[in-house]
Amino acid sequence: MHANSAPITFTITRPDDWHLHVRDGAALQTVVPHTAAQFARALIMPNLKPPVTSTTQALAYRERIRAAAAAAGHSAFEPLMTLYLTDQLPPDEILRAQEAGIVGVKLYPAGATTNSDAGVTDMRKTYATLEAMQRVGMPLLVHGEVTSPDIDLFDREAVFIDTQLIPLRRDFPSLKVVFEHITTREAAQYVQEAQGAIAASITAHHLLYNRNAIFTGGIRPHYYCLPVLKREIHRQALVDAATKGSPRFFLGTDSAPHATHLKEHASGCAGCYTAHAAVELYASAFEAAQALDKLEAFASFHGPDFYGLPRNTGQITLRRESWTPPHSYAFADTSLKPLAGGEMLHWRIA
Ligand code: DOR
Ligand code: ZN
């Protein structure tokens, strides 16, 4: 669809966010309503302090998120839960998780990102647990970056594919894997061509920006996330992957709220907050690629199909309307700065 012939409104099946951080406590009241206003479901990442490592913890966390959504009038919103993989996560926890409807287990290589200290130090230590996951069909959600200091930060994802992901999938050929928030041409190509059950989530910010955004006119911490934004050729490869209709790619915002003062800091936190305008930001990216007609499958079909969950039955309508998100939102007892705050957007959920 060409930009000039784009419709004034378009309606799609209500989407899901397959990768979301909402934190806990008072923060939930301020961020969950943004997601619940747009999405039917969201897959909640477990990197709390301490991390969510048991089914019992995940179910209690789900209730806190549901309560925050309901308090904002979104009682139909469904948080889908994950467990945090550690060197010690026991295989029998996988069976409990499976029975309780936990949707996946998240792999953070130790030291890779926010609250990843408890992450995996050596994949071998997790093999009995991965075996159990493979057996029951529990997906492994992968933060795909190596962490060793001798690898250039911008190469961490590509090196992860060769040194970690390919060997892992050779050892567990029927383990379902989601390569989360992919950022490189190498990752898009690997996921497109690999054998077996693999898919990838793609954020709106990695579709919209390249690494120049972090440095334009001075250092801009609100564009800093992990995996970090890459070169333009990588952004283009991600746009191609998202907009060509392949069922292996789906929407996952990785919206990651941090207080403004912790991002505008000498060692600022990684994460872009996009929940306030998630579908609008994806619509901008798809429209720029003249592919608005591919947005619905990416946002609403490919995720549930991969996870073996039903597609949503409700709908949302996007209207062509210029509006400017605020510079700042409340975040627990402080504030956060959303991506594209104060910048004009051209689509808005009706
Ligand atoms: O930028 C990021 N922020 N990347 C991650 O992997 C974690 C996330 C967070 O939790 O803040
Ligand atoms: Zn994340």
XYZ file of N, CA and C and ligand atoms in Angstrom, residues 19-21 45 47 106 108 113 143 180-181 226-227 253-256, ligand 2:
52
model
N 6.666 -9.450 24.093
C 7.888 -9.206 24.898
C 7.717 -7.875 25.630
N 7.462 -7.946 26.937
C 7.144 -6.722 27.677
C 7.721 -6.755 29.091
N 8.244 -5.601 29.514
C 8.682 -5.399 30.903
C 7.720 -4.428 31.582
N 8.098 -10.294 30.893
C 9.464 -10.751 31.152
C 9.714 -10.831 32.662
N 12.503 -10.462 34.568
C 13.750 -9.927 35.150
C 13.481 -8.896 36.239
N 12.731 -17.691 30.024
C 13.594 -16.678 29.414
C 15.047 -16.916 29.776
N 18.547 -15.258 29.971
C 19.446 -14.097 29.963
C 20.851 -14.603 30.215
N 22.221 -7.788 30.462
C 21.323 -6.625 30.456
C 20.770 -6.360 31.848
N 17.513 -14.055 25.088
C 18.229 -12.787 24.899
C 19.550 -13.178 24.249
N 14.680 -13.328 20.840
C 13.969 -12.104 21.222
C 14.639 -10.850 20.673
N 13.819 -9.867 20.407
C 14.255 -8.522 19.990
C 15.504 -8.561 19.103
N 19.237 -2.598 24.969
C 20.042 -3.778 24.648
C 19.141 -4.867 24.083
N 19.537 -5.548 23.039
C 20.711 -5.257 22.227
C 20.622 -3.856 21.629
N 7.373 -5.612 21.871
C 7.865 -4.229 21.989
C 9.184 -4.123 22.747
N 9.422 -5.032 23.711
C 10.519 -4.854 24.672
C 10.423 -3.491 25.360
N 9.202 -2.977 25.480
C 9.029 -1.725 26.224
C 9.581 -1.945 27.630
N 10.523 -1.077 28.035
C 11.307 -1.329 29.253
C 11.420 -0.032 30.050
Zn 13.390 -7.353 27.138
